[in-house]
Coordinates of C-alpha atoms and ligand atoms in Angstrom, one line a residue:
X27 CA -19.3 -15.3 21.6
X28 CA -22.6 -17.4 20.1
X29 CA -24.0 -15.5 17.5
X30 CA -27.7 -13.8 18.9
X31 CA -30.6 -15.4 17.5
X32 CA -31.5 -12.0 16.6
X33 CA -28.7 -11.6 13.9
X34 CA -28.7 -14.2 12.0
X35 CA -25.0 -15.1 10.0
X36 CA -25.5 -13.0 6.9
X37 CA -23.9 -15.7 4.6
X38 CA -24.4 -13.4 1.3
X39 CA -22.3 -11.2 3.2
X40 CA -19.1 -13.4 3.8
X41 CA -19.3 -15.2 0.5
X42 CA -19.0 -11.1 -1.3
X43 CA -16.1 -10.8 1.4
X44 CA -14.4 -14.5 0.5
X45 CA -15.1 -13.6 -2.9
X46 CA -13.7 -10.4 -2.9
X47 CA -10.4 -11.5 -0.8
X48 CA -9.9 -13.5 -3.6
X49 CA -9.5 -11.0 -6.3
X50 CA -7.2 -8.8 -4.0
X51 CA -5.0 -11.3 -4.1
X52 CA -4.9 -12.1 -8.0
X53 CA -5.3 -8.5 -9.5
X54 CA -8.4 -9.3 -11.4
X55 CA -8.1 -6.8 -14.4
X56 CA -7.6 -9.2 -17.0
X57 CA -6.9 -6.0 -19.6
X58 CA -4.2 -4.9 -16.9
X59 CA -1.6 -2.9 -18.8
X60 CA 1.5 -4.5 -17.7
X61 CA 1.2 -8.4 -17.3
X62 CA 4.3 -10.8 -17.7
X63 CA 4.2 -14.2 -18.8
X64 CA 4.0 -16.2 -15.5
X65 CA 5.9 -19.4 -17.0
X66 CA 8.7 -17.5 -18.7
X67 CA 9.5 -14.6 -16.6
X68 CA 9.9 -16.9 -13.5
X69 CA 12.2 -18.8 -16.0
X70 CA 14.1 -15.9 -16.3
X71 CA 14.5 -14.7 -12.4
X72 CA 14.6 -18.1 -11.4
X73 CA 16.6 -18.1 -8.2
X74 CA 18.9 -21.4 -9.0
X75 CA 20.0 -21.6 -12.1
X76 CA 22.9 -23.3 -13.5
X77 CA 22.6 -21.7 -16.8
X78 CA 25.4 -19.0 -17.9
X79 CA 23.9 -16.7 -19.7
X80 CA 20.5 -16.3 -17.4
X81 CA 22.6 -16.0 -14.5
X82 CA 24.6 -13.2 -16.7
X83 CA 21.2 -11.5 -17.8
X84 CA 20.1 -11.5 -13.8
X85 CA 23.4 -9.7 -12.7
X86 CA 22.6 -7.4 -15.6
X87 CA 19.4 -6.9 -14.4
X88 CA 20.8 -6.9 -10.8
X89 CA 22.8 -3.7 -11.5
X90 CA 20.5 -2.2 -13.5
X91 CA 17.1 -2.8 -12.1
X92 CA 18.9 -3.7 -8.2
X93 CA 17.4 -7.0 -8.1
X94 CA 18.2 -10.0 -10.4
X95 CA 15.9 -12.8 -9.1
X96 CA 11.8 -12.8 -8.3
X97 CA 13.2 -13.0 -4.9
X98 CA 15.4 -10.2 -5.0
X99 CA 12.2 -7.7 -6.6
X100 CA 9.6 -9.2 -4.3
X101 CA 12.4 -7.4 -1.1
X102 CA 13.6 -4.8 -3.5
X103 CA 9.7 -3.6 -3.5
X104 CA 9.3 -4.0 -0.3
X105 CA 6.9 -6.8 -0.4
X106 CA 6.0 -8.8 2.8
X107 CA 5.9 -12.4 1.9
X108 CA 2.5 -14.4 2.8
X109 CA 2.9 -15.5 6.2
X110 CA 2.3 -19.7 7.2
X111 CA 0.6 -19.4 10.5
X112 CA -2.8 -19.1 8.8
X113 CA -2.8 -14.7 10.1
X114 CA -3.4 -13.8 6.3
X115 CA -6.2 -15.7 3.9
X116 CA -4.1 -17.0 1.3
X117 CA -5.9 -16.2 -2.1
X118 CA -6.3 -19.0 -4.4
X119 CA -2.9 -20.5 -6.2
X120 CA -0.8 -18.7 -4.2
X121 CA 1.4 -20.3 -0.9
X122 CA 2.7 -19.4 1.9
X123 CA 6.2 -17.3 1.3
X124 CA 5.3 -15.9 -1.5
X125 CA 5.3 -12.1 -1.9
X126 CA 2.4 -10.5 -1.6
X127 CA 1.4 -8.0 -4.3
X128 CA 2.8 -10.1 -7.0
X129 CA -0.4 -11.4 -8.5
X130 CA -0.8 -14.3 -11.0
X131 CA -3.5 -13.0 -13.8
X132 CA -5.3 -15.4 -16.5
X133 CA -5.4 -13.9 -19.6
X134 CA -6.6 -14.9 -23.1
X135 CA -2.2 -15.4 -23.5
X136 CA -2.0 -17.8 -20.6
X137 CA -1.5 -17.3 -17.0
X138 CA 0.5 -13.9 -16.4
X139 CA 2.1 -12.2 -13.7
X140 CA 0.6 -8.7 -12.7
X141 CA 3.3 -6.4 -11.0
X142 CA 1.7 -4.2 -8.2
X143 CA 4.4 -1.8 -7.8
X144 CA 6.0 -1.8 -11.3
X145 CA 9.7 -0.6 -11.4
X146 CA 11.7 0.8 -14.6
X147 CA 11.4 -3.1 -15.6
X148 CA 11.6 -2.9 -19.7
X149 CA 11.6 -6.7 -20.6
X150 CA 13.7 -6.5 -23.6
X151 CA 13.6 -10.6 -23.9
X152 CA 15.5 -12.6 -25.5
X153 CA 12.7 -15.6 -27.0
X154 CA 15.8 -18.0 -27.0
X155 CA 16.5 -17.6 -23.5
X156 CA 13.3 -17.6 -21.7
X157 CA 11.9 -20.7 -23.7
X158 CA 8.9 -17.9 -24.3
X159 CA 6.1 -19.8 -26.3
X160 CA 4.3 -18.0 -28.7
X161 CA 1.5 -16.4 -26.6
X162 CA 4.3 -15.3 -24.1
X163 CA 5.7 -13.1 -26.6
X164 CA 2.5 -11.6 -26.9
X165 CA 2.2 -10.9 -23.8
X166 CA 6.1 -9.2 -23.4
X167 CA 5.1 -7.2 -26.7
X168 CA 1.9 -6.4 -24.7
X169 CA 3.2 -5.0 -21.8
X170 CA 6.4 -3.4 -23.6
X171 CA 4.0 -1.6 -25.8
X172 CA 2.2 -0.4 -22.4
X173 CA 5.2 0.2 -20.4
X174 CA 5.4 3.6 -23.0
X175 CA 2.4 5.5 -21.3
X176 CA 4.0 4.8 -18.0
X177 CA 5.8 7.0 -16.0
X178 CA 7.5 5.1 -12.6
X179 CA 9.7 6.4 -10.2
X180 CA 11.9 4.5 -8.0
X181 CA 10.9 4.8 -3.9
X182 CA 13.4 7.0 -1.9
X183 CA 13.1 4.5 0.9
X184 CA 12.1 0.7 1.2
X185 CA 8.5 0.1 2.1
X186 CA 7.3 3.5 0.2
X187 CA 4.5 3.6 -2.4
X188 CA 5.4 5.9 -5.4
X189 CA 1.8 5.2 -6.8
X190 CA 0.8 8.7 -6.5
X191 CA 3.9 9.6 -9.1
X192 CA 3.7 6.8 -11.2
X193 CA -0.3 7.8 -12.0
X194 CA 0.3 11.4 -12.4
X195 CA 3.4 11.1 -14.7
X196 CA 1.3 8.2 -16.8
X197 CA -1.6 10.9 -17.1
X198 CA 1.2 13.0 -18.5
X199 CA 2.1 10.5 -21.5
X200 CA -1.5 10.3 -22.7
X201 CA -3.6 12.9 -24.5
X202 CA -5.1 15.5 -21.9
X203 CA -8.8 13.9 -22.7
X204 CA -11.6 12.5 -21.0
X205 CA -10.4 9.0 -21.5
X206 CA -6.6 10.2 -21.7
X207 CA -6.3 8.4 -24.6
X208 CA -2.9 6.8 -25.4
X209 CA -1.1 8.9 -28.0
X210 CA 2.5 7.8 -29.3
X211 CA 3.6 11.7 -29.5
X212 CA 2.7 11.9 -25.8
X213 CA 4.4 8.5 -24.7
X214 CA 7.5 9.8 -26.8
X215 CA 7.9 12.9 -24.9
X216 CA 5.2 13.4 -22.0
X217 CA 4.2 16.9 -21.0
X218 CA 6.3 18.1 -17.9
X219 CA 5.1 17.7 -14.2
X220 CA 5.1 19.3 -10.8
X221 CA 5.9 15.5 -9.8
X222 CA 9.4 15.8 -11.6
X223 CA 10.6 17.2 -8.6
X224 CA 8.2 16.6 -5.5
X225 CA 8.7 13.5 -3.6
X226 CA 4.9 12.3 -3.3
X227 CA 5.6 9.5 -2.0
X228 CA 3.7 7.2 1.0
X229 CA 3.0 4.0 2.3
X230 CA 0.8 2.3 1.5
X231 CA -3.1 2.3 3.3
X232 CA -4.0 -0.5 5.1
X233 CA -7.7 -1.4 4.7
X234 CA -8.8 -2.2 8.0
X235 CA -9.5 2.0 8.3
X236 CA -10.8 2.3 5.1
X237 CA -14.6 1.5 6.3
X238 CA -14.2 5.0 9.1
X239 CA -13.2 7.5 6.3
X240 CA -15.1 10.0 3.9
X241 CA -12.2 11.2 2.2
X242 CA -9.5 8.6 0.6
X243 CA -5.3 8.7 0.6
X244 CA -3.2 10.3 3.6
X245 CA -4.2 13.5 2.0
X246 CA -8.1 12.7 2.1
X247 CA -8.0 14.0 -1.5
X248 CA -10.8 11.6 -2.7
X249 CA -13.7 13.2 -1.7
X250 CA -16.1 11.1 -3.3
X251 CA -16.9 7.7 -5.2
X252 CA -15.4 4.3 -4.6
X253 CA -12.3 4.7 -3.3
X254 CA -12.0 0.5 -4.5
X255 CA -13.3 1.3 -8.1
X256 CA -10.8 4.4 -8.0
X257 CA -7.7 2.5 -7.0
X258 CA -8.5 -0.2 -9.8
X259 CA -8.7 3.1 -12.4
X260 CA -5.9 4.3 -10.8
X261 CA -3.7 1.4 -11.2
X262 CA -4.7 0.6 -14.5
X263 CA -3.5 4.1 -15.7
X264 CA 0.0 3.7 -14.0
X265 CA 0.2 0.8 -16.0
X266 CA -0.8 2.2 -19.4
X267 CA -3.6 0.4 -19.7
X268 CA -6.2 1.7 -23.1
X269 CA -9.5 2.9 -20.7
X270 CA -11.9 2.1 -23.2
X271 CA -10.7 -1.7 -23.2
X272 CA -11.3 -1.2 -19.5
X273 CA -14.4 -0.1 -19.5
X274 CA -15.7 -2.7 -21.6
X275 CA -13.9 -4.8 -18.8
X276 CA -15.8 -3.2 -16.0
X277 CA -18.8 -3.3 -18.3
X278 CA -18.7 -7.3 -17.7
X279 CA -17.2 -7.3 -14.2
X280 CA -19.2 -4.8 -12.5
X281 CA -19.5 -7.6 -9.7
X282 CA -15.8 -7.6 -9.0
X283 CA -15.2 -3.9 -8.0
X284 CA -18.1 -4.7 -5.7
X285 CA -16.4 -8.2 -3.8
X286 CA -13.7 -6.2 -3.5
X287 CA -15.2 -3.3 -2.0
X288 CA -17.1 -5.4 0.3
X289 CA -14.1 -7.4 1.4
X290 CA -12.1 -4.0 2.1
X291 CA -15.6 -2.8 4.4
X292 CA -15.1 -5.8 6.6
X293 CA -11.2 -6.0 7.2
X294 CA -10.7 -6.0 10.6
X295 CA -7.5 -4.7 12.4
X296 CA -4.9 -7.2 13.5
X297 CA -4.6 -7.4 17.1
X298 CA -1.5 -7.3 19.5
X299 CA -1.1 -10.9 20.9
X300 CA 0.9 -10.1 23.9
X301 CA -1.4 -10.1 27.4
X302 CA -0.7 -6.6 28.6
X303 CA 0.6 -5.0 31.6
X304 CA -2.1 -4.9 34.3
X305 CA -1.6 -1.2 35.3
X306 CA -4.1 1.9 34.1
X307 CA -3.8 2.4 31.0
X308 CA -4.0 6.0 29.9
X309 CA -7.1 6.8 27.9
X310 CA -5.1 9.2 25.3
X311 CA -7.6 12.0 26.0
X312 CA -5.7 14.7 24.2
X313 CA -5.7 12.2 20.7
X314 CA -9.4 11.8 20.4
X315 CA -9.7 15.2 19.1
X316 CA -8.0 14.1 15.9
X317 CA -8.1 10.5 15.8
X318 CA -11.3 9.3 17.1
X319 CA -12.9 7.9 20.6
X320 CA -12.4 4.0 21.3
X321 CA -14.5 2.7 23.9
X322 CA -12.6 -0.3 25.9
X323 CA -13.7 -3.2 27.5
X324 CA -12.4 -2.3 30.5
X325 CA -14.5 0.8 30.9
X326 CA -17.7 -1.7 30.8
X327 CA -16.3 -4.0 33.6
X328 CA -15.1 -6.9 31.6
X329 CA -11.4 -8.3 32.5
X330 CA -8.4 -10.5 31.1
X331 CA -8.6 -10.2 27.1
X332 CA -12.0 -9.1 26.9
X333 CA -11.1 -6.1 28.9
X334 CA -8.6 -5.2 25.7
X335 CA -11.3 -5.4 23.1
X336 CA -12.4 -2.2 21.3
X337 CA -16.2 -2.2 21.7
X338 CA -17.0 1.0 19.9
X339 CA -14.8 3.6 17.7
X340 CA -16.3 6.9 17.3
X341 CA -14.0 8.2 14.1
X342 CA -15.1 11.7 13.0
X343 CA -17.9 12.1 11.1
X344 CA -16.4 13.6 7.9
X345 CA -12.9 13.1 7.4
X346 CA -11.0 16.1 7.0
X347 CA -7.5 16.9 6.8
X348 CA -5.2 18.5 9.5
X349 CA -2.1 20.6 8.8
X350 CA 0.0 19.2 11.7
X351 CA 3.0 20.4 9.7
X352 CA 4.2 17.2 8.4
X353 CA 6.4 16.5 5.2
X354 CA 4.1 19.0 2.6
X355 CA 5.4 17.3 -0.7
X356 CA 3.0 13.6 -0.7
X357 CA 0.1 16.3 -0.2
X358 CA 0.8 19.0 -2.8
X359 CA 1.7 15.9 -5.6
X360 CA -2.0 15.5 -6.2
X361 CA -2.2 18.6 -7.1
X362 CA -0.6 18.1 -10.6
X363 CA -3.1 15.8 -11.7
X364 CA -6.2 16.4 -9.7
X365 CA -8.1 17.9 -12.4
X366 CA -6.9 15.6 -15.1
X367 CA -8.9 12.9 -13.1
X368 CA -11.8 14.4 -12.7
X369 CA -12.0 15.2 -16.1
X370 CA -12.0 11.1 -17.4
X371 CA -15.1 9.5 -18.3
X372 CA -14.6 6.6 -16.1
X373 CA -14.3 8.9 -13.1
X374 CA -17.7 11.0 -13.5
X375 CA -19.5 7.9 -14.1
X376 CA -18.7 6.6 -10.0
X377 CA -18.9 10.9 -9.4
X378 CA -15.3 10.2 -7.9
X379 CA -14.0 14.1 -7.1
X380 CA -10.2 14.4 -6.1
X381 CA -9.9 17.8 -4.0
X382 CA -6.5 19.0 -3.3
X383 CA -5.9 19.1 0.0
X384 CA -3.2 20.6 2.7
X385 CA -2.2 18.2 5.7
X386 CA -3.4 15.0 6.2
X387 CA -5.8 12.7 7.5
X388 CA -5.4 11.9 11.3
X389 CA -5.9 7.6 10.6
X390 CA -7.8 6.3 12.8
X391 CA -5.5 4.3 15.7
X392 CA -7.5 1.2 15.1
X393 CA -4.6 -1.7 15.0
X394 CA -1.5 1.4 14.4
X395 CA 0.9 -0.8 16.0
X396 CA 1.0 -2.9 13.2
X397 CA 1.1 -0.2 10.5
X398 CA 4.9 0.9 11.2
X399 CA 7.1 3.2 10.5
X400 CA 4.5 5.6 11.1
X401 CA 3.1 8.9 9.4
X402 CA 2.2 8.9 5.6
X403 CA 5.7 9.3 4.5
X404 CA 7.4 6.2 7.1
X405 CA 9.8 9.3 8.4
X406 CA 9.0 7.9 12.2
X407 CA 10.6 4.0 13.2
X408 CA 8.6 3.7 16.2
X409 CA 5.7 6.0 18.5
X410 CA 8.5 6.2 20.9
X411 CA 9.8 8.4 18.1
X412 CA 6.8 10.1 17.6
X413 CA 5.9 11.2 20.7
X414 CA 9.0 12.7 21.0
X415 CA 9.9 16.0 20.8
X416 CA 11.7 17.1 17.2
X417 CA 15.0 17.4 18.5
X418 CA 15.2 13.8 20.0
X419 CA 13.6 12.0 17.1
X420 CA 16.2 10.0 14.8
X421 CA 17.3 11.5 11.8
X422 CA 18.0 8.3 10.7
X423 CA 17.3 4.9 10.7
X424 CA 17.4 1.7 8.9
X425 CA 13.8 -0.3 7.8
X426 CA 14.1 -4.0 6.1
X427 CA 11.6 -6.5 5.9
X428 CA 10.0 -7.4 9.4
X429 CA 10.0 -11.0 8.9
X430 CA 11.2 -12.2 12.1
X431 CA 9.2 -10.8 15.4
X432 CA 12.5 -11.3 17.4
X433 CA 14.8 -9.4 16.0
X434 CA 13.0 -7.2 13.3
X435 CA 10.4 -5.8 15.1
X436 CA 10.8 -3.4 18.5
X437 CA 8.2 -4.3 21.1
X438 CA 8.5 -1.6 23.7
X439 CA 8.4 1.6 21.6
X440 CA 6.4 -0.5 18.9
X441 CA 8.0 -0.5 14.9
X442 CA 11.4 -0.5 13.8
X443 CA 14.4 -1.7 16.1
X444 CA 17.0 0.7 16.9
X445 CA 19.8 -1.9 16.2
X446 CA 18.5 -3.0 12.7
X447 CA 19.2 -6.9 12.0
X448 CA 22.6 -7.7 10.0
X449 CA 20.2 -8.4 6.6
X450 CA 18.9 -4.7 6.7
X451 CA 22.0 -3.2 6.6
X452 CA 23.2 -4.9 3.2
X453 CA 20.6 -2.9 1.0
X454 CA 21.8 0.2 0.7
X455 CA 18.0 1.8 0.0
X456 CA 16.7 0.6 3.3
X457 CA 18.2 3.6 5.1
X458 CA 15.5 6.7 5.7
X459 CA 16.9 10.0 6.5
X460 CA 14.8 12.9 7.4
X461 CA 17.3 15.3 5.3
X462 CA 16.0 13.7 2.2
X463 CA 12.6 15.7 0.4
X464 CA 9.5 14.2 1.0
X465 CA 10.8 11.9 4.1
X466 CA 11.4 15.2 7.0
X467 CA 10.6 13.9 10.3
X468 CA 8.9 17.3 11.8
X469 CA 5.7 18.5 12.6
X470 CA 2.8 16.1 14.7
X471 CA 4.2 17.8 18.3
X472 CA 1.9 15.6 20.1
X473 CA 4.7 15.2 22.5
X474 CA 3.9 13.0 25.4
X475 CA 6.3 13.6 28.2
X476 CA 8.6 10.6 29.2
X477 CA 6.7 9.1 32.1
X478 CA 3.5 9.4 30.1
X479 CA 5.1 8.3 26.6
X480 CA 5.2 4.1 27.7
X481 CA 1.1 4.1 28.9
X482 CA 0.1 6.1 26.0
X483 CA 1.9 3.9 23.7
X484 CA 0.7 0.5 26.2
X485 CA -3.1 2.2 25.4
X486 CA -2.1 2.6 21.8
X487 CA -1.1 -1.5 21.8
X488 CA -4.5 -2.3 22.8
X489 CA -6.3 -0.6 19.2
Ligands
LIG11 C1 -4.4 18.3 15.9 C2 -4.7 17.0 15.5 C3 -3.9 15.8 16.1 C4 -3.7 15.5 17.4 C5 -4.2 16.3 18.6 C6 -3.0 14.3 17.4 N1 -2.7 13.9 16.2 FE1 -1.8 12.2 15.6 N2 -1.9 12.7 13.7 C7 -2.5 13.9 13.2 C8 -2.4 13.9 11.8 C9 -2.9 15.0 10.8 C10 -1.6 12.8 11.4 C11 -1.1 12.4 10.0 C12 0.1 13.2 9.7 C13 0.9 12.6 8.5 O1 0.7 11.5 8.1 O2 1.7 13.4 8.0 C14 -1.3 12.1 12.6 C15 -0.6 10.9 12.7 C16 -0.5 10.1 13.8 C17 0.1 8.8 13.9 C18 0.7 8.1 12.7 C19 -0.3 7.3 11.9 C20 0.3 6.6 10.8 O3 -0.3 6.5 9.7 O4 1.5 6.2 10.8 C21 0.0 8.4 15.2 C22 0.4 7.0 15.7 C23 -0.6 9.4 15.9 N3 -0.9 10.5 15.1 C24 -0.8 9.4 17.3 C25 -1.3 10.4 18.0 C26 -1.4 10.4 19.5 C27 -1.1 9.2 20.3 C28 -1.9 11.6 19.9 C29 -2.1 12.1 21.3 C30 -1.0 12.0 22.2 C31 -2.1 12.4 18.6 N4 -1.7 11.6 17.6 C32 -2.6 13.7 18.6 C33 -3.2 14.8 13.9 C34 -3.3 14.8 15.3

């Protein structure tokens, strides 16, 4: 559609969104806690090498770590590689097939690489063997030095975030101050947490709903501030960074929490490809309660693809959590830690408040076929699942990386295919089972009878 003459392109506006796109993709915290020397850390987990003792080191790390090359970690973690067919902006010095969520960082040492989801990864390196220069060393002594203040756990299931953990149990290894100052007594022997045996575990938000929510996380926990100038304090305290350097940093990159934030505001959700059925489509009526109202095109007379664009979503007005009975444990992790956050500095000064909450937040359905396996904790493979009754949902199944649409990805009940592809079944960590804490599959008995179940979830295609 021609833009009106009456809204003129607001070019500020997508130059803060190109901008900010851009330093999602290279995690701009230049005083980032945990950065690896880009040149010799490849080196190391290069995939082909012919040398003997690297390819020794990376089955080492292989049965240590359970992955031995950059490959192996980027699907060990879980992380999508960037696809080719132009869907995803690729940030700047990064290709296609590359895994997301492994950023390349300058620093004042050279270019680094910044882990998103950092593992129990202690680089213990060996100068000799990496060909480190100088200002790499700097960097390993950096981040080994850093790697004390954090606390990581290890996801029970491929595709989950342990963020939530990793922050609280890093607050734990730092003096109980306003700018939970790093303390080598602490980082020797960290106070004991709730979190040592809750499985808080989720995955991880997509930002396309960000923009229709007052309160932040599955939980809806963050009750106020910047949810993007949150997750960079966040992150930079799982990852032991000193707060002080980073608030000298923000002091000089104010500008950069803002791109970002303005990118995340205008995500838009990806849309289902497929022309759909040409039958009614039931309107979900008994959802909007909880998930919001989404006014179609057909309701307003248009037809073919236009007919399947979302004109309006009326979200609630202030977010607030439901108790449907899921999985408790992702929820009552924050409440370890809540009022160690509020306490910091850094926090008060955006007036960001963490509540703890019970339940979650219903998401809005804006683009939920593409946010599989569903619920905050991944426990469901597909809506067929559910919006099925408990007793017929599966206890469990086996997720992997959903690279190709053929095989990996289940079209009719949208998510996970019940007959999991050959590669998914080699990684032992990729099965999810509903017995396991944290991952139960119960609660949300929205069930939609059978005959029902396949327009609800045609209707549900169409967000
Ligand atoms: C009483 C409120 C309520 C009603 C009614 C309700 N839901 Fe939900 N729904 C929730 C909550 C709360 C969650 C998040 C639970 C969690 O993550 O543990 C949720 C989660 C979901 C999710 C998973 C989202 C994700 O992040 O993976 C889907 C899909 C969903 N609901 C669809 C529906 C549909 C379709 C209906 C109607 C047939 C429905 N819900 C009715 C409260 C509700």
């Amino acid at each position: 559609m021609p833009p009106s003459p009456r809204a003129p392109i607001d070019t500020t506006l997508i130059a803060n969104t190109e901008a900010g796109f851009a330093h999602a993709g290279v995690w701009p915290v230049s005083v980032s806690g945990v950065l690896l020397p880009a040149g010799s850390f490849a080196v190391l987990f290069e995939v082909d090498t012919r040398d003997a003792d690297r390819k020794d080191l990376q089955t080492l790390a292989r049965s240590l770590l359970g992955f031995g090359t950059l490959d192996e970690m980027a699907q060990w973690l879980g992380l999508p590689a960037y696809p080719g067919d132009g869907s995803v902006l690729l940030p700047s010095g990064v290709s296609a097939g590359e895994p997301m969520g492994l950023a390349a960082v300058t620093t004042e040492h050279g270019p680094a690489l910044s882990v998103s989801y950092f593992p129990l990864l202690t680089p213990t390196m060996d100068q000799s063997l990496t060909d480190a220069s100088q200002a790499d060393m700097v960097l390993y002594e950096r981040a080994q030095a850093n790697l004390s203040a954090v606390g990581a756990g290890i996801p029970e299931a491929h595709g989950l975030d342990t963020s939530l953990a990793r922050v609280g149990l890093s607050v734990a290894r730092r003096t109980p101050d306003a700018w939970a100052t790093r303390d080598a007594q602490w980082e020797g022997s960290r106070r004991p947490s709730a979190l040592d045996d809750l499985v808080a575990e989720s995955k991880p938000a997509v930002w396309w709903t960000l923009r229709y929510k007052t309160a932040w996380l599955a939980d809806g926990s963050i009750v106020s501030g910047n949810p993007i100038f949150t997750n960079v304090l966040w992150n930079e305290l799982g990852r032991g960074t000193d707060l002080r350097e980073l608030e000298t940093w923000l002091g000089e990159n104010g500008h950069v929490v803002d791109e970002l934030t303005v990118a995340v505001f205008n995500t838009s959700a990806p849309r289902w490809r497929q022309v759909l059925p040409d039958y009614p489509i039931d309107q979900a009526a008994s959802c909007a309660g909880c998930h919001g109202e989404y006014d179609k095109g057909w309701s307003e007379g248009f037809y073919g693809e236009e007919a399947l664009t979302t004109v309006a979503v009326r979200y609630a007005a202030q977010t607030a959590p439901v108790d449907v009975g899921t999985d408790p444990q992702r929820a009552a992790g924050m409440s370890d830690f809540a009022e160690a956050l509020n306490a910091l500095v850094l926090s008060q000064a955006i007036n960001m408040v963490v509540t703890v909450q019970a339940g979650y937040v219903p998401p809005p359905l804006d683009g939920i076929w593409a946010w599989f396996p569903y619920l905050h904790n991944g426990s469901f493979p597909t809506l067929c699942a559910l919006l099925s009754p408990v007793e017929e949902r599966p206890a469990r199944f086996v997720v992997g990386p959903p690279d190709d649409p053929a095989t990996d990805f289940d079209e009719a009940c949208v998510g996970i295919p019940a007959v999991p592809p050959e590669a998914w079944l080699a990684e032992p960590r990729n099965g999810v089972d509903a017995s396991i804490a944290g991952l139960a599959n119960g609660g949300h008995e929205t069930v939609v009878s059978g005959g029902d179940r396949g327009h609800v979830i045609e209707y549900l295609k169409t967000l």
